[in-house]
Every structure is written in structure tokens, then in C-alpha cells.
Coordinates of C-alpha atoms in Angstrom, one line a residue:
M1 CA -8.7 -20.5 -14.0
T2 CA -11.8 -19.8 -16.1
T3 CA -14.2 -22.8 -16.4
S4 CA -16.1 -23.7 -19.6
A5 CA -19.3 -22.5 -17.9
E6 CA -17.8 -19.1 -17.4
H7 CA -16.0 -18.9 -20.7
E8 CA -19.2 -19.2 -22.7
Y9 CA -20.3 -15.8 -21.4
E10 CA -17.1 -13.9 -22.3
D11 CA -17.9 -13.2 -25.9
E12 CA -21.3 -11.8 -25.1
L13 CA -20.0 -9.7 -22.2
S14 CA -17.3 -8.3 -24.5
R15 CA -19.9 -7.5 -27.1
V16 CA -22.2 -5.7 -24.7
A17 CA -19.3 -3.7 -23.2
A18 CA -18.3 -2.5 -26.7
E19 CA -21.8 -1.8 -28.0
K20 CA -23.3 -0.1 -24.9
F21 CA -20.3 1.4 -23.2
G22 CA -17.8 1.9 -26.0
W23 CA -15.2 -0.3 -24.3
P24 CA -13.2 -2.1 -27.0
E25 CA -11.5 -4.4 -24.6
L26 CA -12.1 -5.5 -21.0
R27 CA -9.3 -6.2 -18.6
P28 CA -8.9 -9.9 -17.7
E29 CA -9.9 -9.4 -14.1
Q30 CA -13.1 -7.5 -15.1
L31 CA -14.1 -10.2 -17.6
R32 CA -13.5 -13.0 -15.1
A33 CA -15.6 -11.4 -12.4
M34 CA -18.4 -10.7 -14.9
A35 CA -18.3 -14.3 -16.2
L36 CA -18.5 -15.6 -12.6
L37 CA -21.5 -13.5 -12.0
M38 CA -23.2 -14.7 -15.1
A39 CA -22.4 -18.3 -14.1
G40 CA -24.5 -17.7 -10.9
H41 CA -21.8 -17.1 -8.3
D42 CA -21.6 -14.4 -5.7
V43 CA -18.3 -12.5 -6.3
L44 CA -15.9 -10.5 -4.1
A45 CA -13.7 -8.4 -6.4
V46 CA -10.7 -6.6 -4.9
L47 CA -9.2 -4.3 -7.6
P48 CA -7.0 -1.3 -7.1
T49 CA -8.5 2.2 -7.3
G50 CA -9.0 3.2 -10.9
A51 CA -9.1 -0.4 -12.2
G52 CA -12.7 -0.2 -13.5
K53 CA -14.7 -1.9 -10.7
S54 CA -18.0 -0.3 -11.8
A55 CA -17.8 -2.1 -15.2
I56 CA -18.1 -5.4 -13.4
Y57 CA -21.7 -4.8 -12.6
Q58 CA -22.6 -2.4 -15.4
V59 CA -22.2 -5.0 -18.2
P60 CA -23.8 -8.1 -16.6
A61 CA -26.7 -6.0 -15.4
L62 CA -27.8 -5.7 -19.1
L63 CA -27.9 -9.5 -19.5
L64 CA -29.7 -10.4 -16.3
D65 CA -33.5 -10.2 -16.0
G66 CA -34.3 -7.5 -13.4
P67 CA -32.8 -4.3 -12.1
T68 CA -29.5 -3.9 -10.4
V69 CA -29.2 -2.3 -6.9
V70 CA -25.9 -0.6 -6.1
V71 CA -25.2 0.2 -2.4
S72 CA -22.8 3.2 -2.5
P73 CA -21.9 5.2 0.6
L74 CA -21.6 8.8 -0.8
I75 CA -24.2 10.8 -2.6
A76 CA -21.5 12.5 -4.7
L77 CA -20.2 9.1 -5.7
Q78 CA -23.7 7.9 -6.7
R79 CA -24.1 11.0 -8.8
D80 CA -20.8 10.4 -10.6
Q81 CA -21.8 6.8 -11.4
V82 CA -25.3 7.8 -12.6
D83 CA -23.8 10.5 -14.8
G84 CA -21.3 8.0 -16.2
I85 CA -24.0 5.5 -17.2
A86 CA -26.0 8.4 -18.7
G87 CA -23.2 9.0 -21.1
S88 CA -23.4 5.5 -22.5
A89 CA -25.9 3.6 -24.6
A90 CA -27.1 1.6 -21.6
P91 CA -30.5 2.0 -20.0
A92 CA -30.8 4.8 -17.4
A93 CA -29.5 4.8 -13.9
V94 CA -31.3 6.5 -10.9
A95 CA -30.3 7.3 -7.4
V96 CA -32.8 7.5 -4.4
N97 CA -31.3 9.5 -1.6
S98 CA -32.0 12.3 0.8
A99 CA -30.9 14.9 -1.7
L100 CA -34.0 14.3 -3.9
R101 CA -37.4 16.0 -3.7
A102 CA -40.4 13.8 -3.3
A103 CA -41.4 14.2 -7.0
E104 CA -37.9 13.1 -8.1
R105 CA -38.0 10.0 -5.9
D106 CA -41.5 9.1 -7.3
Q107 CA -40.2 9.5 -10.8
A108 CA -37.1 7.3 -10.0
W109 CA -39.3 4.4 -8.7
R110 CA -41.7 4.8 -11.7
S111 CA -38.8 4.4 -14.2
L112 CA -37.6 1.3 -12.4
R113 CA -41.1 -0.3 -12.3
E114 CA -41.7 0.5 -16.0
G115 CA -38.3 -0.9 -17.0
E116 CA -36.9 2.4 -18.2
A117 CA -34.1 2.3 -15.6
E118 CA -31.8 -0.6 -15.0
Y119 CA -29.6 0.6 -12.2
L120 CA -30.6 1.9 -8.7
F121 CA -28.1 3.6 -6.5
L122 CA -28.8 3.7 -2.7
A123 CA -26.9 4.6 0.4
P124 CA -26.8 1.8 3.0
E125 CA -28.9 3.8 5.5
Q126 CA -31.7 3.9 3.0
L127 CA -32.1 0.2 3.3
A128 CA -33.2 0.5 7.0
K129 CA -36.5 1.8 5.7
D130 CA -39.1 -1.0 5.6
D131 CA -41.2 0.6 2.8
L132 CA -38.2 1.1 0.6
V133 CA -37.1 -2.6 1.0
A134 CA -40.7 -3.7 0.3
E135 CA -40.7 -1.6 -2.9
L136 CA -37.4 -3.2 -3.9
A137 CA -38.7 -6.7 -3.2
G138 CA -41.4 -6.1 -5.8
L139 CA -39.0 -5.2 -8.6
G140 CA -37.4 -8.6 -9.0
V141 CA -33.8 -7.4 -8.3
S142 CA -31.3 -9.6 -10.2
L143 CA -28.0 -8.3 -8.9
F144 CA -27.1 -6.7 -5.6
V145 CA -23.9 -4.7 -5.6
V146 CA -22.0 -3.6 -2.4
D147 CA -19.5 -0.9 -3.3
E148 CA -16.7 -0.1 -0.8
A149 CA -17.5 -3.5 0.7
H150 CA -14.7 -3.2 3.3
C151 CA -17.2 -1.0 5.2
V152 CA -19.1 -4.2 6.2
S153 CA -16.1 -5.6 8.0
A154 CA -15.2 -4.7 11.6
W155 CA -11.6 -5.3 10.5
G156 CA -12.0 -3.0 7.5
H157 CA -10.5 0.5 7.8
D158 CA -13.9 2.3 7.3
F159 CA -16.4 0.1 9.2
R160 CA -19.9 1.4 8.9
P161 CA -22.7 -0.2 11.0
D162 CA -25.3 0.5 8.4
Y163 CA -23.6 -2.1 6.2
L164 CA -24.4 -4.8 8.8
R165 CA -28.0 -4.7 7.8
L166 CA -27.3 -5.6 4.2
A167 CA -27.4 -9.4 4.6
P168 CA -31.1 -9.4 5.9
V169 CA -32.0 -7.1 3.0
I170 CA -30.4 -9.4 0.5
A171 CA -32.4 -12.3 1.9
R172 CA -35.6 -10.4 1.8
L173 CA -35.0 -9.6 -1.9
G174 CA -35.0 -13.3 -2.7
R175 CA -31.2 -13.8 -2.6
P176 CA -30.2 -12.2 -6.0
R177 CA -26.5 -12.6 -7.1
V178 CA -24.2 -10.5 -4.9
L179 CA -21.2 -8.6 -6.1
A180 CA -18.9 -7.0 -3.4
L181 CA -16.4 -4.5 -4.6
T182 CA -13.4 -2.9 -2.8
A183 CA -9.9 -1.6 -3.5
T184 CA -8.4 -2.6 -0.2
A185 CA -9.0 -5.8 1.7
A186 CA -6.4 -8.1 3.2
P187 CA -7.3 -11.8 3.4
P188 CA -8.9 -11.6 6.9
V189 CA -11.0 -8.7 5.8
R190 CA -12.1 -10.6 2.7
A191 CA -13.2 -13.5 4.8
D192 CA -15.1 -11.2 7.1
I193 CA -16.9 -9.5 4.1
A194 CA -18.0 -12.9 2.8
Q195 CA -19.3 -14.0 6.2
R196 CA -21.2 -10.7 7.0
L197 CA -22.8 -10.4 3.6
G198 CA -23.7 -14.1 3.6
L199 CA -22.0 -14.8 0.3
R200 CA -22.9 -18.3 -1.1
E201 CA -20.5 -20.4 -3.2
H202 CA -18.7 -17.2 -3.8
R203 CA -15.6 -16.6 -5.9
E204 CA -12.9 -14.0 -5.3
V205 CA -11.1 -12.0 -8.0
V206 CA -8.1 -10.3 -6.4
T207 CA -5.4 -8.5 -8.4
S208 CA -2.0 -7.6 -7.2
F209 CA -1.7 -4.6 -4.8
D210 CA 1.7 -3.7 -6.3
R211 CA 2.0 -0.4 -8.1
P212 CA 5.6 -0.5 -9.5
N213 CA 5.3 3.0 -11.0
L214 CA 4.9 4.6 -7.6
N215 CA 8.1 5.7 -5.9
L216 CA 7.6 5.4 -2.2
S217 CA 9.5 7.5 0.3
V218 CA 9.2 8.9 3.8
R219 CA 10.8 12.2 4.9
R220 CA 11.4 12.6 8.6
C221 CA 10.8 16.1 10.0
A222 CA 12.1 17.5 13.3
D223 CA 9.0 19.6 14.0
E224 CA 5.8 20.9 12.5
A225 CA 7.4 24.1 11.1
A226 CA 10.0 22.0 9.2
R227 CA 7.3 19.7 7.9
R228 CA 5.2 22.5 6.7
A229 CA 8.1 24.1 4.8
A230 CA 9.1 20.8 3.3
V231 CA 5.6 20.0 2.1
L232 CA 5.1 23.4 0.6
A233 CA 8.4 23.3 -1.2
R234 CA 7.7 19.9 -2.7
A235 CA 4.2 20.7 -3.8
A236 CA 5.2 24.0 -5.4
E237 CA 7.8 22.6 -7.7
P238 CA 6.7 23.7 -11.1
V239 CA 7.7 20.6 -13.1
R240 CA 5.8 18.1 -11.0
G241 CA 2.4 18.2 -12.7
R242 CA -0.9 17.8 -10.8
G243 CA -0.9 16.4 -7.3
L244 CA -2.7 15.9 -4.0
V245 CA -1.7 16.9 -0.5
Y246 CA -3.4 15.1 2.3
T247 CA -3.7 16.7 5.8
A248 CA -5.0 15.6 9.1
S249 CA -7.4 18.5 9.7
R250 CA -9.7 20.9 7.9
R251 CA -7.7 23.9 9.2
D252 CA -4.5 22.5 7.8
A253 CA -6.2 21.8 4.4
E254 CA -7.2 25.5 4.2
Q255 CA -3.9 26.8 5.4
Y256 CA -1.7 24.7 3.1
A257 CA -4.0 25.7 0.2
A258 CA -3.7 29.4 1.0
D259 CA 0.1 29.2 1.3
L260 CA 0.4 27.4 -2.0
A261 CA -1.9 29.9 -3.7
A262 CA 0.2 32.7 -2.2
A263 CA 3.3 31.1 -3.8
G264 CA 1.6 31.2 -7.2
V265 CA 0.3 27.6 -7.3
R266 CA -3.2 26.9 -8.6
A267 CA -4.3 25.3 -5.4
A268 CA -7.6 24.8 -3.4
G269 CA -8.6 23.1 -0.2
Y270 CA -11.2 20.4 0.1
H271 CA -12.8 19.0 3.3
A272 CA -16.2 17.8 4.6
G273 CA -16.9 21.1 6.4
M274 CA -17.3 22.9 3.1
K275 CA -20.6 23.3 1.3
A276 CA -21.4 20.5 -1.1
A277 CA -21.4 23.0 -4.0
D278 CA -18.0 24.3 -3.1
R279 CA -16.6 20.8 -2.9
D280 CA -18.0 19.9 -6.2
Q281 CA -16.5 23.0 -7.8
V282 CA -13.0 22.1 -6.5
Q283 CA -13.4 18.5 -7.8
E284 CA -14.6 19.7 -11.2
R285 CA -11.7 22.3 -11.5
F286 CA -9.1 19.7 -10.6
T287 CA -10.6 17.2 -13.1
A288 CA -10.6 19.9 -15.8
G289 CA -7.0 20.8 -15.2
E290 CA -7.8 24.2 -13.8
L291 CA -6.1 23.4 -10.5
D292 CA -2.6 22.0 -10.0
V293 CA -2.9 20.9 -6.4
V294 CA -5.8 19.9 -4.2
V295 CA -5.1 20.0 -0.4
A296 CA -7.6 17.8 1.3
T297 CA -8.6 15.7 4.3
S298 CA -9.5 12.1 3.7
A299 CA -12.9 13.3 2.5
F300 CA -11.4 13.8 -1.0
G301 CA -10.7 11.1 -3.6
M302 CA -13.4 8.4 -3.6
G303 CA -14.6 7.9 -7.1
I304 CA -11.9 10.3 -8.5
D305 CA -10.3 8.8 -11.7
I306 CA -7.7 11.2 -13.0
P307 CA -4.9 9.4 -14.8
D308 CA -2.1 11.9 -14.6
V309 CA -1.8 12.7 -10.9
R310 CA 2.0 12.9 -10.6
F311 CA 2.4 13.1 -6.8
V312 CA 0.5 12.4 -3.6
L313 CA 2.0 14.0 -0.4
H314 CA 0.9 13.4 3.1
A315 CA 1.4 16.3 5.6
A316 CA 0.4 14.0 8.4
M317 CA 0.4 10.2 9.1
P318 CA -2.9 8.5 8.1
E319 CA -4.7 6.4 10.7
S320 CA -4.0 3.1 8.8
V321 CA -2.1 1.5 6.0
D322 CA -5.4 0.8 4.4
S323 CA -6.3 4.5 4.1
Y324 CA -2.7 5.3 3.0
Y325 CA -2.8 2.7 0.2
Q326 CA -6.2 4.0 -1.0
Q327 CA -5.0 7.6 -1.1
I328 CA -1.7 7.0 -2.8
G329 CA -3.5 4.8 -5.3
R330 CA -4.8 8.0 -6.9
A331 CA -1.4 8.7 -8.3
G332 CA 0.0 7.5 -11.6
R333 CA -3.1 5.7 -12.9
D334 CA -1.7 6.2 -16.4
D335 CA 1.1 3.8 -15.3
E336 CA 3.7 6.5 -15.7
P337 CA 6.0 7.3 -12.8
A338 CA 4.5 9.1 -9.8
E339 CA 5.9 10.2 -6.5
V340 CA 4.5 9.3 -3.1
V341 CA 5.9 11.0 0.0
L342 CA 5.0 10.8 3.7
F343 CA 6.3 13.7 5.7
H344 CA 6.6 12.1 9.1
R345 CA 7.2 13.2 12.7
P346 CA 7.7 10.5 15.3
R347 CA 5.0 12.0 17.5
D348 CA 2.4 11.5 14.7
A349 CA 1.6 8.0 15.9
A350 CA 0.8 9.2 19.4
L351 CA -1.5 11.8 18.0
Q352 CA -3.3 9.3 15.8
R353 CA -3.7 7.0 18.8
F354 CA -5.4 9.9 20.6
L355 CA -7.6 10.8 17.7
T356 CA -8.8 7.2 17.3
S357 CA -9.5 6.7 21.0
S358 CA -13.2 7.0 22.0
P359 CA -14.4 5.3 25.2
P360 CA -17.6 3.2 25.0
P361 CA -20.7 5.3 25.8
A362 CA -21.6 3.2 28.9
D363 CA -24.4 5.5 30.1
T364 CA -26.1 5.7 26.7
L365 CA -25.8 1.9 26.2
A366 CA -27.5 1.3 29.5
E367 CA -30.3 3.7 28.7
V368 CA -31.0 2.0 25.3
A369 CA -30.7 -1.5 26.8
R370 CA -33.2 -0.7 29.5
A371 CA -35.6 0.9 27.0
I372 CA -35.5 -2.2 24.9
E373 CA -36.3 -4.4 27.9
D374 CA -39.1 -2.1 29.2
H375 CA -40.8 -1.7 25.9
D376 CA -43.7 -3.9 25.0
G377 CA -42.5 -5.4 21.7
P378 CA -39.5 -4.2 19.6
L379 CA -38.3 -0.7 20.3
P380 CA -39.5 1.7 17.6
P381 CA -37.0 4.0 15.7
G382 CA -36.3 7.2 17.5
E383 CA -36.6 5.9 21.1
P384 CA -35.7 6.5 23.8
E385 CA -36.6 10.0 22.7
E386 CA -34.7 11.8 25.4
L387 CA -31.4 10.7 23.9
P388 CA -29.7 12.8 21.1
P389 CA -30.1 11.0 17.8
A390 CA -26.3 10.6 17.2
R391 CA -25.7 9.1 20.6
R392 CA -28.8 6.8 20.3
T393 CA -27.7 5.5 16.9
R394 CA -24.1 4.8 18.0
A395 CA -25.4 2.9 21.0
I396 CA -27.8 0.8 19.0
N397 CA -25.1 0.1 16.4
L398 CA -22.7 -1.1 19.1
L399 CA -25.3 -3.3 20.6
E400 CA -26.1 -4.8 17.2
E401 CA -22.4 -5.2 16.3
A402 CA -22.0 -7.1 19.5
G403 CA -24.9 -9.4 18.7
A404 CA -26.9 -8.3 21.7
V405 CA -29.8 -6.9 19.6
S406 CA -31.1 -7.3 16.1
A407 CA -32.5 -4.4 14.1
G408 CA -35.2 -5.1 11.5
A409 CA -35.4 -3.4 8.1
D410 CA -38.1 -1.2 9.6
G411 CA -35.7 0.1 12.2
H412 CA -37.3 -1.6 15.2
V413 CA -34.8 -3.1 17.7
E414 CA -35.1 -6.1 20.0
Y415 CA -32.9 -8.4 22.0
A416 CA -31.3 -11.1 19.9
D417 CA -31.7 -13.4 22.9
P418 CA -34.8 -12.7 25.0
G419 CA -33.1 -13.9 28.1
L420 CA -30.4 -11.3 27.9
T421 CA -30.4 -8.7 30.7
P422 CA -29.6 -5.0 30.1
A423 CA -26.4 -5.4 32.1
Q424 CA -25.3 -8.3 29.9
A425 CA -26.1 -6.4 26.7
V426 CA -24.1 -3.4 27.9
A427 CA -21.2 -5.7 28.8
K428 CA -21.2 -7.3 25.4
A429 CA -21.3 -4.0 23.6
T430 CA -18.6 -2.5 25.8
A431 CA -16.3 -5.5 25.1
T432 CA -16.9 -5.1 21.3
A433 CA -16.1 -1.4 21.5
E434 CA -12.9 -2.0 23.5
A435 CA -11.8 -4.7 21.0
R436 CA -12.4 -2.2 18.1
Q437 CA -10.3 0.4 19.9
R438 CA -7.5 -2.1 20.2
L439 CA -7.8 -2.8 16.5
L440 CA -7.7 0.9 15.6
R441 CA -4.6 1.5 17.8
S442 CA -2.9 -1.5 16.2
R443 CA -3.6 0.0 12.8
V444 CA -1.9 3.1 13.9
R445 CA 1.1 1.0 15.0
M446 CA 1.3 -0.6 11.6
M447 CA 1.2 2.7 9.8
G448 CA 4.0 3.9 12.2
G449 CA 5.9 0.7 11.3
Y450 CA 5.8 1.7 7.6
A451 CA 7.1 5.2 8.4
E452 CA 9.9 3.8 10.5
T453 CA 11.0 0.7 8.6
T454 CA 14.5 0.4 7.3
G455 CA 13.5 -2.4 5.0
C456 CA 11.9 -2.2 1.5
R457 CA 8.7 0.0 1.9
R458 CA 7.0 -1.9 -1.0
Q459 CA 7.6 -5.2 0.8
Y460 CA 6.1 -3.8 4.0
L461 CA 3.1 -2.3 2.2
L462 CA 2.3 -5.4 0.2
G463 CA 2.9 -7.6 3.1
Y464 CA 0.1 -5.8 5.0
F465 CA -2.3 -7.0 2.3
G466 CA -1.0 -10.5 2.4
E467 CA 1.0 -10.3 -0.8
P468 CA 4.5 -11.6 -0.6
H469 CA 7.3 -9.4 -2.1
E470 CA 11.0 -10.2 -1.8
G471 CA 12.0 -6.5 -1.5
G472 CA 14.7 -4.8 -3.4
C473 CA 12.1 -2.8 -5.4
R474 CA 14.5 -0.1 -6.4
A475 CA 11.5 2.3 -6.2
C476 CA 11.5 3.3 -2.6
D477 CA 13.9 5.5 -0.6
N478 CA 15.3 2.7 1.5
C479 CA 16.1 0.5 -1.5
L480 CA 17.5 3.4 -3.6
S481 CA 19.8 4.5 -0.7
G482 CA 21.0 1.0 0.0
V483 CA 19.6 0.9 3.5
A484 CA 17.2 -1.9 2.9
E485 CA 18.5 -5.5 3.2
P486 CA 16.8 -8.4 1.4
R487 CA 14.3 -10.1 3.8
P488 CA 12.4 -13.3 3.2
A489 CA 8.8 -12.4 2.3
Q490 CA 7.2 -15.3 4.1
D491 CA 7.8 -18.1 6.6
A492 CA 7.3 -21.8 5.8
E493 CA 5.8 -22.6 9.2
F494 CA 3.5 -19.6 9.3
P495 CA 2.5 -18.7 5.7
P496 CA 0.2 -15.7 5.0
N497 CA -3.5 -16.3 5.7
S498 CA -2.9 -19.3 8.0
A499 CA -4.9 -19.4 11.2
V500 CA -2.9 -19.4 14.5
A501 CA -3.6 -19.4 18.2
H502 CA -1.7 -17.4 20.8
R503 CA -1.7 -18.4 24.4
E504 CA -2.7 -14.9 25.6
W505 CA -4.2 -13.2 22.6
G506 CA -6.3 -16.0 21.2
H507 CA -7.2 -16.7 17.6
G508 CA -5.5 -14.8 14.8
V509 CA -4.6 -14.9 11.1
V510 CA -1.0 -14.5 9.8
V511 CA -0.8 -11.4 7.6
S512 CA 2.8 -11.4 6.5
A513 CA 6.4 -12.2 7.4
E514 CA 9.2 -9.8 6.9
G515 CA 12.6 -11.2 7.6
D516 CA 12.7 -12.2 11.3
R517 CA 9.2 -10.6 12.1
L518 CA 5.7 -12.0 11.8
T519 CA 2.6 -9.9 11.6
V520 CA -0.7 -11.4 12.9
L521 CA -4.2 -10.0 13.0
F522 CA -5.8 -11.2 16.2
D523 CA -9.6 -11.2 16.6
E524 CA -9.5 -9.4 19.9
Q525 CA -6.2 -7.6 19.9
G526 CA -5.8 -6.3 16.3
Y527 CA -2.4 -6.3 14.6
K528 CA 0.7 -7.6 16.4
T529 CA 4.2 -7.8 15.1
L530 CA 6.1 -10.7 16.7
S531 CA 9.7 -11.8 16.7
L532 CA 9.9 -15.1 14.8
A533 CA 12.8 -16.2 17.1
A534 CA 10.7 -15.5 20.2
V535 CA 7.7 -17.3 18.7
R536 CA 9.7 -20.4 18.2
E537 CA 11.8 -20.3 21.4
R538 CA 8.7 -19.7 23.6
N539 CA 6.2 -21.7 21.4
L540 CA 3.9 -18.7 21.4
L541 CA 1.9 -19.7 18.3
S542 CA 0.2 -22.9 17.3
A543 CA -1.8 -23.8 14.2
A544 CA -5.5 -23.3 14.5
D545 CA -8.6 -24.3 12.6

């Protein structure tokens, strides 16, 4: 409910949106989030892909005294956002990243200092640089925006250790208002985001995850040859309009694209192994309607806002329901019907478990832990020098995630507890890595559950995000075929988002109930689906604080 303090800002926000950006009307969730920011609150906004999350900071930024910093993970996404603002009547936006020449970076900072630019886009790793944070601190930042905020949560599907350093940076900037934005965050992830970013007196604006215009289906395939033939046949149908095909590998993206092109479809592949200019060209051609199908790995899609994508096909099972939801959310943004099909083989889950398994780097952890102990003062960036940079960074990130070390904004690292021994630090980091692996594997199980369910797929999908749905959607294959039976969407004793304790698995949060099954996200074990009958008969769960 909007309070009078928030309501007083709505007319002014609407006026600025119309005058500066040409938006005649703001969506209720956009306006509420903006008004909450203007009233002085930190805000966590969870809005589906294509719902206009960027507007939530673009408009209030013009009413607050001081520049707005936007932490955005991809240079391509930053460029799109900068270009979008450039096409409006708002003050300029600049990005400071590794793609700029020194003169371009100097000009960007100069425009911010002189008030010519209002928005500054940065990648999270940029904020590990002490001189950059010092420069920001002198600008009087009024709003700090964290885009793709699920990346800050260890429970989020795209956790990035660089996001862990944002809370100290926010404090160093004098604690400006904070806006966290994401398209996918179940209740436990939202709580984790708020805690890790240090949100104060924050408010949450969360819209429904339901997309009724998306027809959900799963097609089981006996082997890879059958799947390939089925995907190609479905993607090549001439009356289907533009669409996306997601694959598990770069090689598959290239092969599917070549096969579709050979069949006369205007298709192109897209993956992270391509040159940036080639990726940009594919994206531009698809946006301009020069391509009918883009075949891509998960690298494609962030920031893409094309209203009339009529189908999204998956030629392999994604690693999580979070990723799947985000990818299918690129279909039907015009609210017209769109088709979503997962082409599934039962062995996909085993393959995903293999792909998401990575043992803790015990030797590297030990080397870094000893170097921190042996160094006189905090360990400088780039040490120990004998370790390859990627391995060294992963080890430090693990140690920091485990709370064994703390990293300053200047990149120096020291033990969080001076009494900690290297062996204890390694043990903490190893336990954290193993818990994360259990979480990743549990996400794969949940995605496999979606593929195999005989119930309403929409109920399963929404339940994963903590949103009750009674089933019977009449827009998924199970409901349309009459296979799905109505199942209660929640349990009175264990409602969604309630804290529970398991005798063996410890603390957890109820995610959803589906008929006689209960899904719980446990801190150390990840997602577990339990029989409600067994829970009650054996007294497996109890309420927790």
C-alpha cells in the first residue's frame, strides 16, 4: 500500500518520466518503487524480464542531488543502457570499463565532476580499485543501483564473488539510497540480497512471476539424434515468427544454426567464444528483424527487449529453474501467445550434475592462506605471484565468501580473524565450496523435476519462486492433455517462506508445496523435496526462528 509520503512524489515522477523519457504512463510497480526511493528507502525490486526495471532508477536520479552509480555485470549491457539514455532528453550517461581508452575514461570522470553526466555505469570488479572508489566518494553519489542483484546471493543462480564487495563500497560512499534490481529471486534469495548489500529499512516491490501467455511444454526425446531432429523441425516452421533456441555448448549453437540456415531459415549462432563485434552484429540483426532464429548459449539475452519473440526452445536442460525462467521470459513480451518447449532427455540431469561439479582447489587455497599469514601486513593484489591469476582469484573469493578473509577496496587481503590459522581458513573455504556444490546439484534436481512432473508445469515453476498457484492453467502440456491433477498450492502448517529446522539438514526455508510434496531450501544442503506424509509421520521438520 502506498503511504502519503510516497504518494506525494508520484505526480512529479510521472511528469519527469513524460518530459525527459517520453513515457506517457508508468506501470504501477515502477511508480511504487520510484516513490519508495524518493521517500528515502532502500528498495529491492523483482520484476520480470522486459518490465522496465531501468526506468526505476532513471527517473528518480533526475530528482536527487548527485550522480547515480549503476553496477552492471556486462559491458554490452552497459553500452545498451548508455545508448538508451542518450536517446532521451535526460542528462548524459557514461560507462567506465576496461573497453575504454585512458582519454575516454578521463573524459567520463570530467563530465561527472562538472555535472554534465548523471549516470555512471560500472562493472562490479571496477569497484575493487581503491582510486576509483575514492573518486566516486568525492562525487556525492545520491543513488547506488545494483543490477542483476541475484549475483550477490550465494543462493542466486549466477553468484559472482565481486558482488560481495559492494556493501563496503556503499558504506564508503556515505550510504546513499540503494536500489537492487533482478528478474528472478525467490524469497530466500531476496532475504540474502538484503543482508549482503546491507539494505536499511528497505522495501520490496515484487510482481507476479506468472506469464499466462506462455504455453509451457516438455518433449521427451529418446536420444540426441531424435532431439536434434525435433528441435530443427520445430524451429524451422515458417509460420512461427522470430524465436530463440538455447543450447548447452558453443559447438551445438554453431551446428544448429548451420543446419537451420541450410534449411532456408535466417539463423545465426551466438556464444561467448565469438568476437565481440560478431556477437553485436548477431544481436543487431535479430533486433532489426533480419534474422528469424538465434541459436545461443546462455550468453545471449541479457538486456534484450524484443516484444514479438514467438518461441523459445531449449535443446538441452538448463542448470537451474532460475536460468530457465529468465530465458523463457524473453518470449511474448507483447503479451501475445508464445510457445516455450524444453526438449528433454532423462540423462540431461546427470550431465548437468557433471558440468556443475568442481572440487574445491585445496592446494591453491593452502598456498594463498599461507601467503596471507606470512606476509607482513595485508597481502597485496597479485600475490602469491607464482599462482595463475584465475586460480588465485578463485581461491581468494572462496576464502572471502567463507568469511575467513576480508578484501579491501584496494584489493589487499587479510584474515578476518587474526587468530585464524591457514588450516582453519582452508577448512572454512572448503566447507563453503562443498555447500555451494550441493546447492548447484540441488538446482539441477529441481530443473529435472520440472521436466519430469506430471502436474501443472506453471504451478511447479511459480512454486519454485514462492508464488502459490492452484494449477489447472490450461496453458501447459500436462493440463491440456488432462494428465495434471489439481494439487493444493500450499500447506497450512508449512506455508511458503516459513523457516524450518530439519534434524539432519539443519535450517531451511519453505519454498513451496505441491500436493503431497514440500520443497525446502536448506542453508547447507540446497533444495530438497520431501513427502508431506513422511514429514508428519516422522516429525522431520519443526518451526524455526
